Amino acid sequence: MTVKKPGGLAGIEAGETAISTVGKNGLGLTYRGYSIEDLAEHGSFEETAYLLIRGKLPNVDELAAYRRKLAEASQLPETLQRILELLPADAHPMEVLQVGCTALGTMEPESASVGAADIADRLIALTGPMLLHWYHFHRRAALGDGSAEEPQLESSATEVPVDAKAAEGVESEVTSDAPGSDSSDTGEVQEEPFDLDHYTVAGHFLYLLHGKHAEHLAIRVFDVSLILYAEHEFNASTFAARVTASTLSNYYSCIATGIGTLRGNLHGGANEAVMELITQFDNAEEAEAATRARLAAKQLIMGFGHRVYTVSDPRSDIIKKWSETLSMWADDSQLYAISEAVEQVMRQEKSLFPNLDFYSATAYHFMGIPTPMFTPIFVISRLTGWTAHIMEQRQNNRIIRPTAAYVGPDPLPWLAVHERH
């Protein structure tokens, strides 16, 4: 008797990795031995990136040098700027990043002297600027002469008082207005100079998006989200990148594979779907009733459950806390209460827990990040995990080529063309 194997390679060990553990005993996540809770509470995204790509946490001097390197790498080449400007305003943001990645690969190819780790640093620093250069170019064009189409990316603003930083144990230094707002209602971004001496990936992204330095609370929340999304073992995009790496293709091709896989709605995009869902409701009571109705109609509610975790997603509680904090100063703070109402129904009716994507949606929204940018932000973070796996695959490589169970017809006789029906 033939035993039918589960679809999607569920439960199949497809290889070995020393990079992360996911869902051991139904819960838990570690990056190279460090728990996600410790990384998110005590670390930064730059430390996490260094850990994943280089295999160790950086010391003080290494971290400072790494941030300087990323800051220097964050400047867009002029040729790449022109390429991004040629892409249509209604292009999918993930495809913009895919084009930007492969275009950079033709200008700064992988070589014996410039390997995967160095290119990863360049892409980590440059992915946000690529996305936001394309976005702002088309916004300015649309506002300038009315002939260009403005990217259809909605934004929301959240006022976070300076005092909020002290309440959350975040140092108070530079202050600004709302971290999630542009400097005018026209869509123009009036940029103040960016302080490269205090560069972080999170701070630079929010600066480029809004044209001014974000509040430290917003930067901290964004930084934590990048840590949480950085690595997750043999997920679909990582495994796809490893398959590409196993063919001995170049680094850029591996990353383009990852981006293309993450673009799929069953992998990336769940937090965008969550945002689309919760903004349909005016209050928690309406959300609760509508969620029960959707479940009764057997409709899918995104942002719940996980292929590997069976008890909880350890990342969800972390980002939920930060989402709640940001909601305290949000004009549309009811979205957090709405999210909690949906979560309660899902736990009661389906015994499902929220995954990282669910509360990431409101966290990003409260920072004024347009919803279609949620998955591209995933790319900025996951570049670190992809790179670690590409390098690991190359170290002990054998081309990944599984077999398939054939379910087609038995051998058939050849028919001449005039005999076929």
Tab-separated table of C-alpha atoms in Angstrom:
chain	number	residue	atom	x	y	z
A	1	MET	CA	0.000	0.000	0.000
A	2	THR	CA	1.387	3.365	-1.034
A	3	VAL	CA	1.425	5.989	1.694
A	4	LYS	CA	0.315	9.364	0.407
A	5	LYS	CA	2.831	12.048	1.338
A	6	PRO	CA	1.628	15.424	2.630
A	7	GLY	CA	1.377	18.239	0.108
A	8	GLY	CA	3.757	21.156	0.099
A	9	LEU	CA	6.547	19.029	1.603
A	10	ALA	CA	4.905	19.508	5.008
A	11	GLY	CA	6.899	17.716	7.704
A	12	ILE	CA	9.639	16.680	5.255
A	13	GLU	CA	13.221	17.425	6.340
A	14	ALA	CA	14.745	18.819	3.165
A	15	GLY	CA	18.201	19.511	4.538
A	16	GLU	CA	20.277	20.631	7.497
A	17	THR	CA	20.891	24.140	8.769
A	18	ALA	CA	22.798	25.749	11.631
A	19	ILE	CA	21.118	29.120	11.123
A	20	SER	CA	17.818	28.936	12.988
A	21	THR	CA	15.380	26.720	14.838
A	22	VAL	CA	11.677	27.203	14.201
A	23	GLY	CA	8.852	25.710	16.226
A	24	LYS	CA	10.772	23.154	18.239
A	25	ASN	CA	8.158	21.566	20.545
A	26	GLY	CA	5.553	23.707	18.830
A	27	LEU	CA	7.023	27.061	19.772
A	28	GLY	CA	10.272	28.962	19.938
A	29	LEU	CA	12.572	30.664	17.454
A	30	THR	CA	16.334	31.139	17.630
A	31	TYR	CA	18.872	32.751	15.298
A	32	ARG	CA	22.212	30.953	15.582
A	33	GLY	CA	21.332	29.970	19.152
A	34	TYR	CA	19.982	33.325	20.353
A	35	SER	CA	16.295	33.500	21.227
A	36	ILE	CA	14.091	35.873	19.273
A	37	GLU	CA	12.931	37.365	22.567
A	38	ASP	CA	16.495	38.372	23.531
A	39	LEU	CA	17.287	39.674	20.064
A	40	ALA	CA	14.134	41.789	19.941
A	41	GLU	CA	14.505	43.133	23.472
A	42	HIS	CA	18.235	43.771	23.637
A	43	GLY	CA	19.517	43.823	20.064
A	44	SER	CA	19.225	45.864	16.894
A	45	PHE	CA	18.566	44.868	13.309
A	46	GLU	CA	22.184	45.609	12.402
A	47	GLU	CA	23.382	43.232	15.122
A	48	THR	CA	20.925	40.609	13.875
A	49	ALA	CA	22.072	41.029	10.277
A	50	TYR	CA	25.702	40.700	11.328
A	51	LEU	CA	24.885	37.601	13.362
A	52	LEU	CA	23.018	35.857	10.549
A	53	ILE	CA	25.450	36.710	7.768
A	54	ARG	CA	28.753	36.484	9.668
A	55	GLY	CA	27.842	33.904	12.294
A	56	LYS	CA	28.550	35.958	15.435
A	57	LEU	CA	27.303	39.010	17.292
A	58	PRO	CA	29.477	42.070	16.607
A	59	ASN	CA	31.452	43.785	19.334
A	60	VAL	CA	31.266	47.551	19.822
A	61	ASP	CA	33.866	48.386	17.168
A	62	GLU	CA	32.495	45.858	14.673
A	63	LEU	CA	28.958	47.188	15.089
A	64	ALA	CA	30.056	50.790	14.588
A	65	ALA	CA	32.059	49.827	11.501
A	66	TYR	CA	29.138	47.800	10.150
A	67	ARG	CA	26.730	50.705	10.499
A	68	ARG	CA	29.219	53.008	8.754
A	69	LYS	CA	29.509	50.474	5.946
A	70	LEU	CA	25.722	50.283	5.546
A	71	ALA	CA	25.433	54.072	5.605
A	72	GLU	CA	27.989	54.391	2.814
A	73	ALA	CA	26.252	51.616	0.864
A	74	SER	CA	22.851	53.321	1.043
A	75	GLN	CA	23.498	55.792	-1.782
A	76	LEU	CA	21.695	54.916	-5.028
A	77	PRO	CA	23.861	54.823	-8.171
A	78	GLU	CA	22.642	57.346	-10.735
A	79	THR	CA	22.152	54.661	-13.384
A	80	LEU	CA	19.953	52.663	-11.014
A	81	GLN	CA	17.943	55.794	-10.257
A	82	ARG	CA	17.192	56.210	-13.960
A	83	ILE	CA	16.172	52.570	-14.299
A	84	LEU	CA	13.766	52.859	-11.371
A	85	GLU	CA	12.276	56.032	-12.822
A	86	LEU	CA	11.458	54.175	-16.042
A	87	LEU	CA	9.306	51.648	-14.204
A	88	PRO	CA	5.577	52.450	-14.331
A	89	ALA	CA	3.853	54.018	-11.342
A	90	ASP	CA	1.382	51.132	-11.150
A	91	ALA	CA	4.085	48.454	-11.036
A	92	HIS	CA	3.943	46.037	-8.126
A	93	PRO	CA	6.471	47.213	-5.488
A	94	MET	CA	7.921	43.704	-5.243
A	95	GLU	CA	8.645	43.711	-8.952
A	96	VAL	CA	10.301	47.103	-8.572
A	97	LEU	CA	12.647	45.532	-6.042
A	98	GLN	CA	13.252	42.520	-8.267
A	99	VAL	CA	14.215	44.800	-11.162
A	100	GLY	CA	16.391	46.911	-8.894
A	101	CYS	CA	18.184	43.837	-7.549
A	102	THR	CA	18.967	42.346	-10.944
A	103	ALA	CA	19.937	45.738	-12.392
A	104	LEU	CA	22.399	46.284	-9.553
A	105	GLY	CA	23.791	42.840	-10.300
A	106	THR	CA	24.788	43.986	-13.788
A	107	MET	CA	26.496	47.096	-12.400
A	108	GLU	CA	28.155	45.565	-9.343
A	109	PRO	CA	28.489	41.846	-10.131
A	110	GLU	CA	29.536	39.176	-7.690
A	111	SER	CA	33.220	38.340	-8.027
A	112	ALA	CA	36.104	36.725	-6.199
A	113	SER	CA	36.785	40.014	-4.407
A	114	VAL	CA	33.129	40.986	-3.804
A	115	GLY	CA	31.247	38.068	-2.306
A	116	ALA	CA	27.770	37.363	-1.021
A	117	ALA	CA	28.251	38.998	2.390
A	118	ASP	CA	29.402	42.305	0.880
A	119	ILE	CA	26.608	42.320	-1.687
A	120	ALA	CA	24.113	41.491	1.037
A	121	ASP	CA	25.229	44.551	2.989
A	122	ARG	CA	24.787	46.653	-0.146
A	123	LEU	CA	21.272	45.333	-0.761
A	124	ILE	CA	20.217	45.638	2.885
A	125	ALA	CA	21.211	49.301	2.775
A	126	LEU	CA	19.888	49.940	-0.742
A	127	THR	CA	16.541	48.112	-0.903
A	128	GLY	CA	14.645	50.790	1.005
A	129	PRO	CA	16.159	53.631	-1.031
A	130	MET	CA	15.325	51.768	-4.266
A	131	LEU	CA	11.680	51.379	-3.308
A	132	LEU	CA	11.295	54.922	-2.027
A	133	HIS	CA	13.114	56.561	-4.948
A	134	TRP	CA	10.643	54.923	-7.340
A	135	TYR	CA	7.724	55.858	-5.087
A	136	HIS	CA	8.634	59.524	-4.604
A	137	PHE	CA	9.676	60.001	-8.234
A	138	HIS	CA	6.193	59.089	-9.433
A	139	ARG	CA	4.521	61.105	-6.679
A	140	ARG	CA	6.462	64.207	-7.700
A	141	ALA	CA	5.742	63.565	-11.368
A	142	ALA	CA	2.025	63.222	-10.671
A	143	LEU	CA	1.973	66.441	-8.657
A	144	GLY	CA	4.152	68.337	-11.130
A	145	ASP	CA	2.212	68.168	-14.374
A	146	GLY	CA	-0.716	65.831	-13.787
A	147	SER	CA	0.357	63.549	-16.630
A	148	ALA	CA	1.992	60.863	-14.522
A	149	GLU	CA	0.134	58.367	-12.422
A	150	GLU	CA	0.756	58.504	-8.680
A	151	PRO	CA	1.500	55.163	-6.992
A	152	GLN	CA	-1.670	54.009	-5.263
A	153	LEU	CA	-0.134	53.664	-1.817
A	154	GLU	CA	-2.205	54.897	1.092
A	155	SER	CA	-0.531	56.374	4.166
A	156	SER	CA	-1.544	57.084	7.743
A	157	ALA	CA	-0.047	59.345	10.370
A	158	THR	CA	0.556	58.658	14.030
A	159	GLU	CA	1.597	61.308	16.564
A	160	VAL	CA	3.983	59.874	19.154
A	161	PRO	CA	4.935	62.311	21.916
A	162	VAL	CA	8.564	62.521	22.962
A	163	ASP	CA	7.535	61.356	26.450
A	164	ALA	CA	6.465	58.013	24.969
A	165	LYS	CA	10.104	57.096	24.485
A	166	ALA	CA	10.829	57.324	28.179
A	167	ALA	CA	7.748	55.244	28.953
A	168	GLU	CA	9.106	52.464	26.750
A	169	GLY	CA	12.706	52.709	27.936
A	170	VAL	CA	13.944	54.265	24.698
A	171	GLU	CA	16.505	57.050	24.919
A	172	SER	CA	15.213	60.512	24.016
A	173	GLU	CA	17.408	62.517	21.670
A	174	VAL	CA	16.207	64.104	18.445
A	175	THR	CA	12.553	65.101	18.295
A	176	SER	CA	10.265	65.587	15.322
A	177	ASP	CA	6.592	65.685	14.521
A	178	ALA	CA	4.529	62.607	13.693
A	179	PRO	CA	6.783	59.730	12.585
A	180	GLY	CA	4.154	58.637	10.103
A	181	SER	CA	3.408	61.819	8.221
A	182	ASP	CA	4.710	63.748	5.249
A	183	SER	CA	5.617	67.387	5.726
A	184	SER	CA	2.718	68.692	3.667
A	185	ASP	CA	-0.707	67.674	2.473
A	186	THR	CA	0.363	67.901	-1.166
A	187	GLY	CA	2.530	64.804	-1.051
A	188	GLU	CA	5.747	66.815	-1.369
A	189	VAL	CA	8.481	65.526	0.930
A	190	GLN	CA	10.568	68.408	2.281
A	191	GLU	CA	13.720	66.622	3.355
A	192	GLU	CA	15.912	67.722	6.224
A	193	PRO	CA	19.508	66.431	6.089
A	194	PHE	CA	19.908	62.838	7.232
A	195	ASP	CA	22.451	62.250	9.985
A	196	LEU	CA	24.641	59.463	8.598
A	197	ASP	CA	26.655	59.407	11.833
A	198	HIS	CA	23.613	57.864	13.526
A	199	TYR	CA	22.581	55.588	10.656
A	200	THR	CA	20.272	52.650	11.167
A	201	VAL	CA	18.372	50.771	8.474
A	202	ALA	CA	15.089	51.488	10.254
A	203	GLY	CA	15.758	55.163	10.801
A	204	HIS	CA	16.936	55.691	7.223
A	205	PHE	CA	13.858	54.021	5.750
A	206	LEU	CA	11.434	56.134	7.779
A	207	TYR	CA	13.444	59.248	6.969
A	208	LEU	CA	13.295	58.560	3.236
A	209	LEU	CA	9.585	57.780	3.424
A	210	HIS	CA	8.541	60.894	5.358
A	211	GLY	CA	11.320	63.350	4.568
A	212	LYS	CA	12.376	63.904	8.168
A	213	HIS	CA	13.824	62.039	11.102
A	214	ALA	CA	11.257	59.811	12.758
A	215	GLU	CA	10.622	59.645	16.472
A	216	HIS	CA	12.837	57.182	18.297
A	217	LEU	CA	9.843	55.112	19.342
A	218	ALA	CA	8.842	54.598	15.714
A	219	ILE	CA	12.422	53.757	14.759
A	220	ARG	CA	12.613	51.233	17.590
A	221	VAL	CA	9.370	49.529	16.594
A	222	PHE	CA	10.421	49.372	12.949
A	223	ASP	CA	13.821	48.011	13.983
A	224	VAL	CA	12.184	45.272	16.074
A	225	SER	CA	9.952	44.298	13.155
A	226	LEU	CA	13.025	43.858	10.955
A	227	ILE	CA	14.553	41.584	13.586
A	228	LEU	CA	11.388	39.487	13.759
A	229	TYR	CA	11.138	39.022	9.977
A	230	ALA	CA	14.851	38.367	9.399
A	231	GLU	CA	15.002	34.572	9.341
A	232	HIS	CA	12.676	31.575	9.488
A	233	GLU	CA	14.468	28.391	8.429
A	234	PHE	CA	13.253	26.628	5.234
A	235	ASN	CA	10.289	28.880	4.442
A	236	ALA	CA	9.193	29.076	0.803
A	237	SER	CA	11.349	32.000	-0.321
A	238	THR	CA	14.433	30.821	1.574
A	239	PHE	CA	14.132	27.315	0.188
A	240	ALA	CA	13.644	28.727	-3.314
A	241	ALA	CA	16.792	30.821	-2.880
A	242	ARG	CA	18.684	27.724	-1.731
A	243	VAL	CA	17.479	25.787	-4.772
A	244	THR	CA	18.818	28.562	-7.006
A	245	ALA	CA	22.079	28.637	-5.041
A	246	SER	CA	22.431	24.880	-5.445
A	247	THR	CA	22.659	25.336	-9.229
A	248	LEU	CA	25.733	27.563	-8.634
A	249	SER	CA	23.884	30.609	-9.921
A	250	ASN	CA	25.101	34.023	-8.772
A	251	TYR	CA	24.022	35.729	-5.576
A	252	TYR	CA	21.745	38.283	-7.241
A	253	SER	CA	19.813	35.518	-9.013
A	254	CYS	CA	19.280	33.765	-5.680
A	255	ILE	CA	17.909	36.955	-4.132
A	256	ALA	CA	15.694	37.666	-7.146
A	257	THR	CA	14.293	34.156	-6.699
A	258	GLY	CA	13.553	34.911	-3.061
A	259	ILE	CA	11.814	38.177	-3.912
A	260	GLY	CA	9.706	36.517	-6.583
A	261	THR	CA	8.645	33.756	-4.195
A	262	LEU	CA	7.857	36.193	-1.400
A	263	ARG	CA	5.630	38.143	-3.782
A	264	GLY	CA	3.100	35.284	-3.722
A	265	ASN	CA	0.072	35.914	-1.510
A	266	LEU	CA	0.456	32.608	0.340
A	267	HIS	CA	3.915	33.641	1.568
A	268	GLY	CA	4.274	37.414	1.637
A	269	GLY	CA	1.389	39.842	1.679
A	270	ALA	CA	-0.508	38.431	4.653
A	271	ASN	CA	-0.078	41.638	6.661
A	272	GLU	CA	-1.414	43.606	3.697
A	273	ALA	CA	-4.485	41.363	3.666
A	274	VAL	CA	-4.894	41.917	7.416
A	275	MET	CA	-4.843	45.675	6.903
A	276	GLU	CA	-7.456	45.382	4.170
A	277	LEU	CA	-9.642	43.347	6.525
A	278	ILE	CA	-9.519	45.444	9.691
A	279	THR	CA	-10.024	48.781	7.915
A	280	GLN	CA	-13.458	47.552	6.812
A	281	PHE	CA	-14.749	47.814	10.395
A	282	ASP	CA	-15.622	50.871	12.468
A	283	ASN	CA	-15.342	49.263	15.887
A	284	ALA	CA	-14.528	46.048	17.746
A	285	GLU	CA	-18.161	44.924	17.989
A	286	GLU	CA	-18.599	45.122	14.234
A	287	ALA	CA	-15.311	43.289	13.703
A	288	GLU	CA	-16.345	40.475	16.031
A	289	ALA	CA	-19.708	39.944	14.320
A	290	ALA	CA	-18.217	40.137	10.830
A	291	THR	CA	-15.425	37.698	11.695
A	292	ARG	CA	-17.913	35.145	12.997
A	293	ALA	CA	-19.955	35.579	9.823
A	294	ARG	CA	-16.879	35.096	7.635
A	295	LEU	CA	-15.943	31.928	9.485
A	296	ALA	CA	-19.496	30.617	9.128
A	297	ALA	CA	-19.194	31.247	5.399
A	298	LYS	CA	-15.853	29.368	5.429
A	299	GLN	CA	-13.910	32.442	4.345
A	300	LEU	CA	-10.180	32.626	5.034
A	301	ILE	CA	-8.951	35.086	7.665
A	302	MET	CA	-5.310	35.944	7.009
A	303	GLY	CA	-2.705	36.345	9.732
A	304	PHE	CA	-3.560	33.277	11.825
A	305	GLY	CA	-1.950	29.895	12.361
A	306	HIS	CA	1.335	28.644	11.004
A	307	ARG	CA	2.663	25.631	9.124
A	308	VAL	CA	5.365	24.950	11.754
A	309	TYR	CA	4.239	26.556	15.013
A	310	THR	CA	1.489	24.617	16.762
A	311	VAL	CA	1.182	26.451	20.089
A	312	SER	CA	1.998	30.075	19.295
A	313	ASP	CA	4.146	32.301	17.106
A	314	PRO	CA	6.726	33.761	19.515
A	315	ARG	CA	7.132	36.810	17.283
A	316	SER	CA	3.463	37.761	17.496
A	317	ASP	CA	3.402	38.708	21.186
A	318	ILE	CA	6.426	40.950	20.660
A	319	ILE	CA	5.017	42.963	17.765
A	320	LYS	CA	1.558	43.039	19.405
A	321	LYS	CA	3.023	44.896	22.376
A	322	TRP	CA	4.599	47.484	20.116
A	323	SER	CA	1.435	47.860	18.055
A	324	GLU	CA	-0.521	48.558	21.220
A	325	THR	CA	2.051	51.167	22.276
A	326	LEU	CA	1.836	52.995	18.957
A	327	SER	CA	-1.964	52.873	19.024
A	328	MET	CA	-2.016	55.035	22.157
A	329	TRP	CA	-1.133	58.068	20.025
A	330	ALA	CA	-2.897	57.095	16.808
A	331	ASP	CA	-5.889	58.966	15.422
A	332	ASP	CA	-7.328	55.617	14.340
A	333	SER	CA	-6.394	53.720	17.498
A	334	GLN	CA	-9.608	51.692	17.192
A	335	LEU	CA	-7.774	49.527	14.650
A	336	TYR	CA	-5.859	47.923	17.499
A	337	ALA	CA	-9.078	47.130	19.377
A	338	ILE	CA	-10.550	45.799	16.134
A	339	SER	CA	-7.512	43.540	15.712
A	340	GLU	CA	-7.911	42.214	19.234
A	341	ALA	CA	-11.576	41.473	18.572
A	342	VAL	CA	-10.691	39.470	15.468
A	343	GLU	CA	-8.002	37.598	17.414
A	344	GLN	CA	-10.452	36.711	20.178
A	345	VAL	CA	-12.949	35.249	17.724
A	346	MET	CA	-10.261	33.229	15.942
A	347	ARG	CA	-9.083	31.769	19.236
A	348	GLN	CA	-12.628	30.953	20.356
A	349	GLU	CA	-13.959	29.563	17.101
A	350	LYS	CA	-10.892	28.016	15.430
A	351	SER	CA	-8.303	27.725	18.226
A	352	LEU	CA	-5.922	29.659	16.001
A	353	PHE	CA	-3.276	32.089	17.233
A	354	PRO	CA	-2.104	35.227	15.411
A	355	ASN	CA	1.175	34.974	13.554
A	356	LEU	CA	3.725	37.746	13.055
A	357	ASP	CA	1.845	39.254	10.130
A	358	PHE	CA	-1.344	40.011	12.059
A	359	TYR	CA	-0.176	42.745	14.426
A	360	SER	CA	2.629	43.857	12.112
A	361	ALA	CA	-0.134	45.339	9.965
A	362	THR	CA	-1.280	47.859	12.559
A	363	ALA	CA	2.271	48.517	13.764
A	364	TYR	CA	3.320	49.552	10.247
A	365	HIS	CA	0.094	51.456	9.689
A	366	PHE	CA	0.524	53.482	12.876
A	367	MET	CA	3.985	54.504	11.609
A	368	GLY	CA	2.420	55.904	8.457
A	369	ILE	CA	3.785	53.212	6.154
A	370	PRO	CA	1.616	52.638	3.051
A	371	THR	CA	0.098	49.157	3.033
A	372	PRO	CA	1.633	48.039	-0.310
A	373	MET	CA	5.074	48.604	1.225
A	374	PHE	CA	4.550	45.973	3.926
A	375	THR	CA	5.874	43.044	1.871
A	376	PRO	CA	8.827	45.010	0.414
A	377	ILE	CA	9.844	45.757	4.020
A	378	PHE	CA	9.819	41.987	4.519
A	379	VAL	CA	12.482	41.837	1.777
A	380	ILE	CA	14.755	44.344	3.557
A	381	SER	CA	14.690	42.140	6.629
A	382	ARG	CA	14.711	38.677	5.041
A	383	LEU	CA	17.738	39.536	2.883
A	384	THR	CA	19.755	38.623	5.954
A	385	GLY	CA	18.243	35.157	6.304
A	386	TRP	CA	18.344	34.500	2.572
A	387	THR	CA	22.018	35.413	2.487
A	388	ALA	CA	22.876	33.163	5.431
A	389	HIS	CA	21.161	30.231	3.691
A	390	ILE	CA	22.740	30.943	0.310
A	391	MET	CA	26.172	30.939	1.918
A	392	GLU	CA	25.377	27.788	3.905
A	393	GLN	CA	24.135	26.013	0.769
A	394	ARG	CA	27.308	26.916	-1.091
A	395	GLN	CA	29.527	25.587	1.694
A	396	ASN	CA	28.234	22.041	1.346
A	397	ASN	CA	26.502	22.044	-1.989
A	398	ARG	CA	24.666	19.438	-3.942
A	399	ILE	CA	22.070	20.482	-6.473
A	400	ILE	CA	18.581	20.242	-4.988
A	401	ARG	CA	16.603	17.897	-7.224
A	402	PRO	CA	13.782	15.979	-5.519
A	403	THR	CA	11.769	13.238	-7.190
A	404	ALA	CA	8.041	13.278	-7.914
A	405	ALA	CA	5.363	10.602	-7.551
A	406	TYR	CA	3.954	10.080	-11.040
A	407	VAL	CA	0.127	10.071	-11.216
A	408	GLY	CA	-0.332	10.326	-14.981
A	409	PRO	CA	-1.634	7.739	-17.484
A	410	ASP	CA	-0.079	4.355	-18.211
A	411	PRO	CA	1.979	4.024	-21.411
A	412	LEU	CA	-0.130	4.811	-24.503
A	413	PRO	CA	0.295	3.653	-28.148
A	414	TRP	CA	1.273	6.291	-30.715
A	415	LEU	CA	-1.574	7.425	-32.977
A	416	ALA	CA	-1.111	8.896	-36.400
A	417	VAL	CA	-2.476	12.411	-36.651
A	418	HIS	CA	-5.536	11.397	-38.744
A	419	GLU	CA	-6.490	8.750	-36.152
A	420	ARG	CA	-6.718	11.116	-33.212
A	421	HIS	CA	-10.068	12.346	-31.914
